Amino acid sequence: MTYFLENTWLPDPAPAGTWQITLHNLSDTALTGFRLSLTSITRVMPSHDLHNAVFHRRAANYHEFSPKDAAPLAPGDAWTFSVSGLNRSPFHRNDAAKTAWITHSDGSTHPVQTGDLTHGGTAPALPAPRLPAGRLTLPFAVLPWPNAIDAAPGDAPVILHAAPGAAQDDLRLMLSVDALHSRLFPAARRLFQLSDVPGSRALRFANDAAIPAEGYRLDFGDDIILAASTAAGRRYGLITLAQMLHGAFTDPDFKFPATGQIADAPRYDWRGCHLDVSRHFWPADDVRRIIDMMAWQKFNLFHWHLTDDEGWRAEIKAYPQLTDTGATRGADLPGMLPQLGDSADRQRAFYTQQDMRDVVAHATALGVDVMPEIETPGHAACVLAALPHLADPDETPDSYYSVQGYFNNALNPAVPETFTMLETVFDEIAEIFPSRYIHIGGDEVAANAWLASPLARALMKRENLSGTFELQSWFLRRVKAMLSARGKVMVGWNEIAHGGGVPPEDTLLMAWENPQVGIDLAKQGYDVVMTPGQAYYLDMVQSDDWLDNGAGWAGPVPPEQSYTYEAEGDFPADLRQQMRGVQACIWCEHYTTKAWFNDLIFPRLCAVAEAGWTQSTAKDWHRFARQVRLHPTL
């Protein structure tokens, strides 16, 4: 380490304050003719006030500065500069430079170690514990908690074995749950086997057509009887047994049922978890482990966010540019500059079509549906970098920017080749993903997008469209027709309803901006999945303490808030059938390491799992707080 960067936030001038940056030269050589690049979620806006530096450029989270004074920065000296005119005031210690580097006059780069953002106005307090000590209502380790349980605790058996006469399918399913447990907890004891041994307990399988499709019933006596009407129900019953055994083997406070019954079925049929792999790429092995964690907690839908401004992650054989230019970032790539947490070095990452098929097969074997997301029309900076012919050449450069700071980042509805590209992409995606759902994004298009495009203005005049969102609606209706022709249901974020929206039939929208949005969408006839940032966005910071980690636009989202939030709480009774379920969202701007992932995800992912499965009358925050500590990690 030869260079070190310090960040300080000063509260004046209100409301956004001042960002003060100090670069320390701890090398043995003077720095001359250099530039400082950094990535930061706190951004310098076009209108700003800068002292003691020259601001060369910004692309979303990427910033580039140089000293105003050309004098060499001697060994042991420091250069301090400050800027006001920020996009917002920072919320927490991670809201300034995540990564930084020096670019020398010869073009070579050198990394700079960065410190946390310090608060220049007050000394921060240490964050409080995220969970209370908790208390058990019954000494069984089951999450999500069953909707009906009446059981007496006893000692755990050494292992569970299949009773004679079990069907081959049931044996395979039982051993697949044992394998799931072993992947999640490699050092733990095995839970199931085929043969009776001293100290084991027999498990019998039964069919009961009266049990709901994902439900199960467990009767505990000398033997255990697992009854269900489907393989999904049997799998969930086996996972419940596996969790209780794992808890009893791991923590002496947990026991295993000696007698009694568990009768259980999920509250909602959509119990989803989203993963953004564009902002921070997760290798296929990590994706499979995340799906394992979902299956362990009885989620049934994996929403794979494969494309965004920062990178296109799905191989499309007809357009190799998308995973060449569009999946590569680096300091020497003006169209794909490094973003939050990146270094100066080139980074290329994507999934081959075989990778994606393998993930789908892994998830399907665990009862998890995989829904791909291909973002359109916004969040498309990587597409336009890879396929520049999709832009209107006469559109005014930098004429609009997204909330994330990307200039002119939406696919242009007036360029015919846009639809040719999308048709081809959906053909290849539909062949890889058997799910009936394809998510197309549809969110966060800037309110003035396309208005400086002569082609778009001509289209708007021809189609009698007024403004950006009516043009977006026109665009998305064509996209919906593409999906319908391929037998797919369109899923998107709540902004799809803007500007007239799309036909509600075979359309499902995700309410993310706030809870009321979901009710408003249901009134318009849409089926809705609730995923409000104020409860289910797992990148949100978990307290308002400066020293905590995470994003802050939706306010702090402590675990108790995620747990106690009732997604259908204010839904009118006549609209509740349109509230399909709930979903956690893992947006990965801040997730630069597995440690950050685990710190932000848990225990809130488990809280959303229980929100999707357990009726409100069976929920108990203190019981959950005691049980949730047994969760697996990435």
XYZ file of C-alpha atoms in Angstrom:
634
model
C 0.000 0.000 0.000
C 1.534 3.287 -1.129
C -1.548 5.498 -1.522
C -4.435 5.976 0.878
C -7.731 7.824 0.342
C -9.746 9.364 3.175
C -13.381 10.460 2.765
C -15.202 12.907 5.020
C -18.748 14.218 4.741
C -19.481 17.706 6.065
C -23.156 18.665 6.547
C -22.867 22.165 5.022
C -24.216 23.377 2.698
C -27.607 21.735 3.214
C -29.218 19.572 2.055
C -26.502 17.367 0.511
C -23.426 18.794 2.241
C -19.811 18.574 1.118
C -17.633 15.601 0.262
C -14.000 16.099 1.283
C -11.386 13.771 -0.199
C -7.741 13.461 0.838
C -5.170 11.418 -1.072
C -2.055 10.522 0.939
C 1.152 9.701 -0.932
C 2.896 7.086 1.197
C 5.197 5.976 -1.585
C 8.852 6.884 -1.982
C 8.237 8.774 -5.219
C 6.602 12.105 -5.961
C 3.306 11.954 -7.875
C 3.122 14.153 -10.964
C 0.745 14.411 -13.901
C -1.690 11.903 -12.429
C -5.447 11.514 -12.240
C -7.484 10.033 -9.386
C -10.405 7.750 -10.286
C -12.905 6.442 -7.777
C -16.265 4.666 -7.639
C -18.916 5.975 -5.265
C -22.673 5.699 -4.718
C -22.583 9.375 -3.686
C -22.225 11.180 -7.004
C -21.134 14.628 -8.155
C -23.936 16.239 -10.140
C -23.501 18.335 -13.315
C -24.047 21.496 -11.262
C -21.454 21.439 -8.485
C -18.873 23.500 -6.620
C -15.358 22.046 -6.621
C -12.319 23.298 -4.679
C -8.664 22.418 -5.349
C -9.335 19.882 -8.084
C -10.305 19.520 -11.721
C -13.308 17.265 -12.435
C -12.763 15.465 -15.727
C -15.744 13.160 -16.090
C -18.364 11.039 -14.408
C -20.191 7.982 -15.717
C -22.768 6.850 -13.151
C -20.660 5.911 -10.087
C -17.299 6.457 -11.801
C -15.529 9.791 -11.092
C -12.222 11.166 -12.333
C -10.299 14.100 -10.792
C -6.845 15.671 -10.908
C -5.138 18.293 -8.716
C -5.751 21.907 -9.642
C -2.141 22.617 -8.757
C 0.265 20.830 -11.090
C 3.030 20.764 -8.457
C 4.307 17.259 -7.577
C 2.727 15.497 -4.583
C 5.848 14.655 -2.585
C 6.275 11.468 -0.543
C 4.500 11.922 2.779
C 2.338 14.791 1.471
C -1.424 14.811 0.943
C -3.786 16.445 -1.550
C -7.187 17.491 -0.186
C -10.098 18.696 -2.283
C -13.810 19.104 -1.678
C -16.988 19.149 -3.699
C -20.589 20.136 -3.034
C -23.495 19.656 -5.389
C -24.011 15.967 -4.638
C -26.912 13.778 -5.714
C -27.940 13.450 -2.046
C -26.481 13.501 1.419
C -24.799 10.194 2.257
C -26.496 7.906 4.751
C -23.733 5.641 6.006
C -20.013 4.888 6.077
C -20.099 3.029 2.750
C -21.552 5.972 0.817
C -18.307 7.360 -0.628
C -15.310 5.895 -2.446
C -15.503 2.099 -2.483
C -12.521 1.748 -4.800
C -9.922 4.165 -6.168
C -6.794 4.178 -8.287
C -4.162 6.500 -9.683
C -3.644 6.772 -13.437
C -0.117 7.929 -14.221
C 0.850 10.073 -17.181
C 2.002 6.973 -19.078
C -1.461 5.375 -18.711
C -0.458 2.832 -16.084
C -2.636 2.503 -12.977
C -1.995 1.858 -9.309
C -4.665 0.919 -6.735
C -5.424 3.243 -3.835
C -6.546 1.876 -0.475
C -9.783 3.557 0.630
C -11.151 4.249 4.078
C -14.737 4.481 5.265
C -16.643 7.717 4.875
C -16.335 9.577 8.162
C -18.939 12.025 9.456
C -17.491 15.488 9.880
C -20.433 16.750 11.903
C -20.704 14.270 14.772
C -19.131 11.167 16.276
C -21.161 8.091 15.265
C -22.539 5.578 17.770
C -22.013 1.852 17.459
C -24.998 0.048 15.886
C -27.244 -1.825 18.299
C -27.662 -5.632 18.003
C -29.971 -6.548 15.141
C -31.767 -9.328 16.985
C -33.099 -9.640 20.543
C -32.151 -12.733 22.525
C -35.500 -14.233 21.601
C -37.465 -17.046 23.192
C -38.786 -20.380 22.015
C -42.497 -21.120 22.006
C -41.788 -24.765 21.156
C -38.256 -26.218 21.069
C -38.235 -27.033 17.358
C -35.940 -25.470 14.732
C -38.293 -24.820 11.809
C -38.185 -21.759 9.544
C -40.539 -20.734 8.142
C -42.690 -21.699 11.113
C -45.512 -24.177 10.415
C -49.076 -22.917 10.310
C -50.345 -25.644 12.637
C -48.145 -27.529 15.084
C -49.128 -29.537 18.145
C -46.207 -31.707 19.187
C -44.469 -32.837 22.348
C -40.659 -32.574 22.359
C -38.391 -35.532 22.835
C -34.890 -36.685 22.040
C -33.755 -36.659 18.452
C -33.127 -39.979 16.733
C -29.633 -40.759 15.519
C -30.949 -40.576 11.943
C -34.209 -41.072 10.038
C -34.564 -44.087 7.772
C -37.122 -44.954 5.123
C -39.654 -47.531 6.233
C -39.931 -50.642 4.043
C -42.143 -50.245 0.975
C -41.281 -46.621 0.178
C -41.540 -45.713 -3.503
C -38.374 -45.042 -5.454
C -39.440 -41.436 -6.099
C -39.864 -40.844 -2.368
C -36.473 -42.375 -1.604
C -34.807 -40.179 -4.198
C -36.575 -37.125 -2.837
C -35.552 -37.950 0.734
C -31.909 -38.343 -0.242
C -31.986 -35.137 -2.300
C -32.999 -33.231 0.853
C -30.172 -34.951 2.721
C -27.780 -33.812 -0.029
C -29.165 -30.254 0.191
C -28.488 -30.219 3.923
C -24.958 -31.537 3.380
C -24.182 -28.823 0.833
C -25.414 -26.105 3.162
C -23.787 -27.531 6.301
C -20.805 -29.614 5.138
C -19.591 -30.463 8.648
C -23.013 -31.510 9.942
C -24.278 -35.045 10.534
C -26.307 -36.823 7.887
C -30.060 -36.813 8.442
C -31.610 -39.547 6.271
C -30.667 -42.983 5.035
C -32.356 -46.016 3.547
C -31.749 -48.715 6.160
C -32.710 -49.146 9.822
C -29.821 -48.804 12.282
C -29.763 -48.673 16.116
C -31.154 -45.357 17.289
C -32.855 -44.447 14.001
C -36.546 -43.745 13.495
C -38.672 -44.874 10.562
C -40.235 -42.469 8.094
C -43.272 -43.589 6.091
C -44.766 -41.792 3.094
C -48.484 -41.480 2.398
C -50.645 -39.792 -0.239
C -53.569 -37.597 0.778
C -55.339 -35.796 -2.071
C -57.064 -33.438 0.392
C -53.777 -31.726 1.293
C -53.015 -28.521 -0.723
C -50.489 -28.824 -3.546
C -47.513 -27.481 -1.560
C -48.775 -28.641 1.814
C -47.845 -31.617 3.965
C -48.761 -33.328 7.215
C -46.361 -34.950 9.654
C -47.678 -37.384 12.280
C -45.200 -38.353 15.002
C -45.491 -41.638 16.860
C -43.324 -44.745 16.942
C -42.849 -44.026 13.260
C -43.160 -40.708 11.435
C -45.737 -40.479 8.650
C -45.302 -37.805 5.979
C -48.481 -37.274 3.975
C -48.822 -34.984 0.951
C -50.626 -34.787 -2.367
C -47.624 -33.785 -4.496
C -43.861 -34.147 -4.660
C -43.588 -30.465 -3.694
C -45.481 -31.105 -0.477
C -43.350 -34.140 0.342
C -40.194 -32.100 -0.274
C -41.338 -29.377 2.131
C -42.233 -31.970 4.745
C -38.776 -33.509 4.394
C -37.160 -30.085 4.734
C -39.114 -29.504 7.948
C -37.837 -32.827 9.319
C -34.309 -31.967 8.190
C -34.415 -28.562 9.892
C -35.658 -30.015 13.169
C -32.995 -32.722 13.164
C -30.272 -30.218 12.270
C -31.395 -27.937 15.095
C -31.458 -30.768 17.627
C -27.989 -31.889 16.531
C -26.599 -28.337 16.655
C -28.139 -26.555 19.665
C -29.137 -28.286 22.940
C -32.154 -25.982 23.320
C -33.789 -27.647 20.315
C -35.535 -31.019 20.412
C -37.345 -33.329 18.012
C -41.061 -34.207 18.180
C -41.819 -37.377 20.104
C -45.562 -37.291 19.430
C -48.014 -34.941 17.779
C -48.685 -33.438 14.393
C -47.625 -30.669 12.022
C -50.182 -29.707 9.363
C -48.762 -27.096 7.068
C -49.226 -25.305 3.739
C -47.895 -21.978 2.429
C -49.688 -18.674 2.784
C -48.787 -17.520 -0.763
C -48.019 -19.353 -3.987
C -45.341 -16.808 -5.004
C -42.419 -16.889 -2.565
C -39.604 -15.340 -4.499
C -36.060 -14.128 -4.145
C -34.319 -11.914 -6.693
C -30.572 -11.758 -7.315
C -28.839 -8.972 -9.243
C -25.788 -10.386 -11.031
C -25.143 -7.338 -13.203
C -23.857 -4.862 -10.617
C -21.806 -7.573 -8.925
C -21.336 -10.850 -10.747
C -21.819 -14.067 -8.796
C -20.282 -17.215 -10.309
C -22.630 -20.086 -11.133
C -21.510 -22.053 -8.066
C -22.564 -19.154 -5.832
C -25.888 -18.880 -7.655
C -26.554 -22.564 -7.043
C -25.744 -22.149 -3.353
C -28.130 -19.195 -3.098
C -30.816 -21.397 -4.650
C -29.954 -24.078 -2.078
C -30.503 -21.536 0.703
C -33.819 -20.557 -0.875
C -34.997 -24.166 -1.092
C -34.014 -24.747 2.560
C -36.361 -21.898 3.511
C -39.169 -23.010 1.169
C -38.906 -20.248 -1.441
C -40.209 -21.448 -4.787
C -39.135 -18.810 -7.336
C -35.678 -17.498 -8.202
C -35.713 -14.176 -10.071
C -32.405 -13.966 -11.958
C -31.623 -10.326 -12.824
C -29.281 -11.018 -15.738
C -28.917 -7.601 -17.349
C -28.570 -4.002 -16.223
C -26.530 -0.908 -17.092
C -23.405 -2.360 -15.505
C -23.255 -5.561 -17.508
C -25.072 -8.112 -19.713
C -24.570 -11.537 -18.122
C -26.478 -13.982 -20.374
C -24.849 -15.466 -23.469
C -26.884 -14.719 -26.599
C -25.362 -16.585 -29.508
C -26.828 -14.240 -32.135
C -25.256 -11.227 -30.418
C -21.827 -12.145 -29.030
C -21.162 -8.415 -28.583
C -23.497 -8.445 -25.580
C -21.151 -10.677 -23.584
C -17.999 -9.225 -25.095
C -18.307 -5.431 -24.916
C -21.476 -5.550 -22.818
C -20.042 -7.788 -20.085
C -16.627 -6.124 -19.795
C -15.745 -3.093 -17.698
C -12.395 -1.382 -17.321
C -10.719 1.985 -16.911
C -9.629 1.906 -20.565
C -13.195 1.350 -21.876
C -14.987 4.718 -22.186
C -18.334 3.060 -22.857
C -18.068 0.602 -19.953
C -16.082 2.330 -17.221
C -15.635 0.669 -13.808
C -18.571 0.957 -11.442
C -19.170 0.608 -7.720
C -16.515 -1.604 -6.172
C -14.571 -2.220 -9.397
C -10.840 -1.775 -9.906
C -9.180 -0.235 -12.949
C -8.499 -3.675 -14.438
C -10.706 -5.108 -17.131
C -13.332 -7.500 -15.779
C -15.444 -9.696 -18.029
C -18.051 -12.023 -16.566
C -21.136 -13.757 -17.917
C -22.963 -17.093 -17.926
C -22.778 -19.380 -20.926
C -26.028 -20.902 -22.076
C -24.878 -24.194 -20.578
C -24.221 -22.432 -17.251
C -27.791 -21.157 -17.266
C -29.238 -24.549 -18.188
C -27.272 -26.135 -15.361
C -28.625 -23.581 -12.872
C -32.181 -24.172 -14.106
C -31.742 -27.951 -13.729
C -30.332 -27.528 -10.214
C -33.223 -25.285 -9.183
C -35.878 -27.488 -10.780
C -34.619 -30.481 -8.817
C -35.252 -28.443 -5.651
C -38.728 -27.263 -6.666
C -37.577 -23.733 -7.503
C -38.743 -22.030 -10.716
C -36.150 -19.766 -12.396
C -37.474 -16.548 -13.938
C -34.941 -14.620 -16.052
C -34.970 -10.845 -16.255
C -33.907 -8.998 -19.407
C -34.107 -5.265 -18.648
C -35.868 -3.088 -21.205
C -36.229 -0.318 -22.219
C -34.196 1.368 -19.445
C -31.063 0.172 -17.643
C -29.607 -0.623 -21.063
C -26.254 1.214 -21.043
C -24.379 -2.068 -21.597
C -26.583 -2.928 -24.595
C -25.976 0.437 -26.233
C -22.233 0.108 -25.596
C -22.271 -3.310 -27.278
C -24.737 -2.482 -30.082
C -24.334 1.257 -30.764
C -26.449 1.035 -33.932
C -29.498 0.770 -31.641
C -29.126 4.446 -30.690
C -30.544 7.350 -32.673
C -27.376 8.939 -34.113
C -29.011 12.349 -34.002
C -30.144 12.175 -30.374
C -28.573 14.921 -28.289
C -25.769 13.354 -26.193
C -26.257 13.377 -22.424
C -29.783 14.739 -22.871
C -31.185 12.720 -19.955
C -29.874 10.552 -17.161
C -31.303 7.829 -14.975
C -31.586 7.932 -11.210
C -28.356 5.893 -11.117
C -26.582 8.594 -13.151
C -26.349 6.880 -16.566
C -26.764 9.206 -19.525
C -29.058 8.184 -22.409
C -29.377 4.591 -21.215
C -32.768 3.509 -22.630
C -33.373 1.487 -25.789
C -35.021 3.709 -28.386
C -38.513 2.557 -29.432
C -38.138 4.397 -32.755
C -35.160 2.327 -33.915
C -36.592 -0.748 -35.711
C -33.514 -2.858 -34.975
C -34.362 -2.589 -31.252
C -37.268 -4.973 -31.767
C -35.258 -7.313 -33.988
C -32.695 -7.618 -31.198
C -35.336 -8.204 -28.520
C -37.149 -10.834 -30.599
C -33.883 -12.723 -31.018
C -32.944 -12.413 -27.345
C -36.349 -13.656 -26.192
C -36.135 -16.611 -28.603
C -32.859 -17.747 -27.026
C -33.918 -16.982 -23.456
C -37.248 -18.816 -23.841
C -35.387 -21.893 -25.075
C -33.136 -21.938 -21.992
C -35.721 -21.097 -19.324
C -38.863 -23.271 -19.227
C -40.580 -20.952 -16.719
C -43.807 -19.442 -17.991
C -42.565 -16.078 -16.675
C -40.073 -13.675 -18.238
C -39.336 -10.433 -16.388
C -38.635 -7.473 -18.673
C -37.784 -4.768 -16.130
C -39.623 -1.656 -17.322
C -38.440 0.487 -14.410
C -36.684 3.789 -13.840
C -36.786 5.201 -17.360
C -35.931 8.890 -16.953
C -38.984 11.150 -17.221
C -37.464 13.002 -20.204
C -35.979 10.020 -22.023
C -36.052 10.106 -25.856
C -37.362 13.687 -26.044
C -34.112 14.813 -27.707
C -34.293 11.980 -30.269
C -35.629 13.101 -33.675
C -36.614 9.518 -34.474
C -38.563 9.190 -31.228
C -40.282 12.540 -31.664
C -41.377 11.524 -35.151
C -42.752 8.244 -33.811
C -44.632 10.051 -31.042
C -46.203 12.397 -33.577
C -47.136 9.519 -35.890
C -48.705 7.464 -33.073
C -50.240 10.474 -31.291
C -48.238 9.828 -28.129
C -47.575 12.426 -25.470
C -44.367 12.279 -23.465
C -41.908 9.631 -22.390
C -44.275 7.325 -20.546
C -46.876 7.039 -23.292
C -44.010 6.124 -25.621
C -42.778 3.613 -23.046
C -46.269 2.094 -22.888
C -46.326 1.787 -26.690
C -42.941 0.071 -26.562
C -43.901 -2.346 -23.774
C -47.121 -3.378 -25.513
C -44.963 -4.592 -28.399
C -42.708 -6.426 -25.953
C -45.737 -8.053 -24.330
C -46.914 -9.258 -27.741
C -43.493 -10.863 -28.279
C -43.761 -12.747 -24.990
C -47.358 -13.795 -25.569
C -46.365 -15.226 -28.961
C -43.822 -17.384 -27.121
C -46.312 -18.553 -24.502
C -44.775 -16.428 -21.764
C -46.316 -14.190 -19.103
C -44.855 -10.688 -18.870
C -43.541 -9.759 -15.444
C -42.151 -6.325 -14.674
C -41.634 -3.608 -12.115
C -44.514 -1.339 -11.178
C -43.571 1.445 -13.652
C -44.883 -0.725 -16.498
C -48.286 0.705 -15.589
C -47.115 4.250 -16.416
C -48.374 6.034 -19.524
C -51.334 3.703 -20.007
C -49.491 0.509 -19.136
C -50.072 -2.816 -20.875
C -53.120 -5.113 -20.848
C -53.409 -6.657 -17.348
C -54.271 -10.136 -18.623
C -51.193 -12.376 -18.358
C -49.201 -9.513 -16.825
C -47.779 -9.577 -13.320
C -46.238 -6.484 -11.759
C -43.922 -6.116 -8.785
C -44.663 -3.261 -6.397
C -41.281 -2.015 -5.178
C -41.513 1.741 -4.638
C -43.897 1.608 -1.681
C -46.745 -0.596 -0.407
C -49.564 1.620 -1.730
C -48.342 1.052 -5.283
C -49.384 -2.595 -5.045
C -52.949 -1.697 -4.137
C -53.120 0.846 -6.954
C -51.913 -1.745 -9.459
C -54.471 -4.294 -8.265
C -57.214 -1.692 -8.753
C -56.071 -1.409 -12.376
C -56.539 -5.156 -12.803
C -52.933 -6.356 -12.492
C -51.800 -9.357 -10.490
C -49.215 -8.102 -8.010
C -46.210 -9.414 -6.108
C -45.252 -7.254 -3.144
C -41.572 -6.400 -2.856
C -41.444 -2.931 -1.284
C -38.011 -1.477 -0.650
C -39.150 -0.465 2.835
C -39.372 -4.130 3.892
C -38.016 -6.599 1.348
C -35.019 -4.901 -0.334
C -32.138 -6.674 1.337
C -29.507 -4.182 0.208
C -31.041 -1.593 2.534
C -29.090 -0.703 5.648
C -30.444 -2.355 8.809
C -30.334 0.715 11.069
C -29.914 4.471 10.773
C -26.500 4.265 12.442
C -23.701 5.818 10.382
C -21.449 2.804 10.961
C -23.903 0.260 9.519
C -23.655 -1.163 5.980
C -26.002 -0.875 3.033
C -28.075 1.432 0.860
C -30.398 3.987 2.397
C -32.896 5.376 -0.122
C -35.826 3.438 1.404
C -34.746 4.234 4.951
C -33.308 1.711 7.348
C -34.918 -1.737 7.121
C -34.133 -3.554 10.371
C -34.868 -7.288 10.526
C -37.918 -6.727 12.720
C -39.403 -4.448 10.042
C -38.881 -7.082 7.354
C -40.419 -9.695 9.640
C -43.484 -7.824 10.871
C -44.440 -6.114 7.602
C -47.771 -7.429 6.327
C -47.820 -7.233 2.537
C -51.584 -7.650 2.246
C -52.366 -5.666 5.357
C -54.118 -2.758 3.623
C -55.366 -4.623 0.559
C -59.158 -4.373 0.231
C -60.779 -7.762 0.612
C -62.018 -7.777 -2.985
C -58.458 -7.306 -4.322
C -56.583 -9.807 -2.178
C -56.845 -12.589 -4.761
C -54.688 -10.399 -7.032
C -51.932 -10.220 -4.395
C -49.983 -13.271 -5.507
C -47.255 -13.228 -2.900
C -44.010 -11.663 -1.734
C -40.425 -11.440 -2.873
C -37.059 -10.462 -1.429
C -34.752 -8.449 -3.698
C -30.962 -8.630 -3.515
C -29.573 -5.624 -5.397
C -25.810 -5.884 -5.500
C -24.293 -2.406 -5.850
C -22.930 -2.750 -2.293
C -22.257 -6.507 -2.372
C -18.581 -6.554 -3.238
C -17.754 -9.610 -1.080
C -19.483 -12.681 0.351
C -19.005 -11.152 3.810
C -21.073 -8.129 2.774
C -23.665 -10.466 1.289
C -24.044 -12.436 4.507
C -24.072 -9.300 6.648
C -26.909 -7.705 4.685
C -28.965 -10.756 3.712
C -29.304 -12.447 7.067
C -31.528 -12.675 8.995
C -33.817 -10.704 6.676
C -34.012 -13.330 3.919
C -35.366 -15.743 6.525
C -37.894 -13.084 7.592
C -39.212 -12.819 4.024
C -39.362 -16.625 3.809
C -41.639 -16.664 6.831
C -43.717 -13.795 5.411
C -44.369 -15.885 2.312
C -45.188 -19.115 4.109
C -46.546 -18.457 7.598
C -49.943 -16.954 8.361
C -49.792 -13.744 10.408
C -51.455 -15.465 13.368
C -48.582 -17.954 13.612
C -45.774 -15.397 13.411
C -43.789 -14.426 16.525
C -40.816 -12.054 16.317
C -39.109 -13.310 19.469
C -39.538 -16.974 18.496
C -38.089 -16.150 15.066
C -35.153 -14.243 16.609
C -34.175 -17.306 18.649
C -34.512 -19.773 15.778
C -33.014 -17.819 12.891
C -29.422 -18.054 14.113
C -29.165 -21.520 12.552
C -29.408 -20.185 8.998
C -26.807 -21.185 6.376
C -24.587 -18.571 4.713
C -23.043 -18.019 1.300
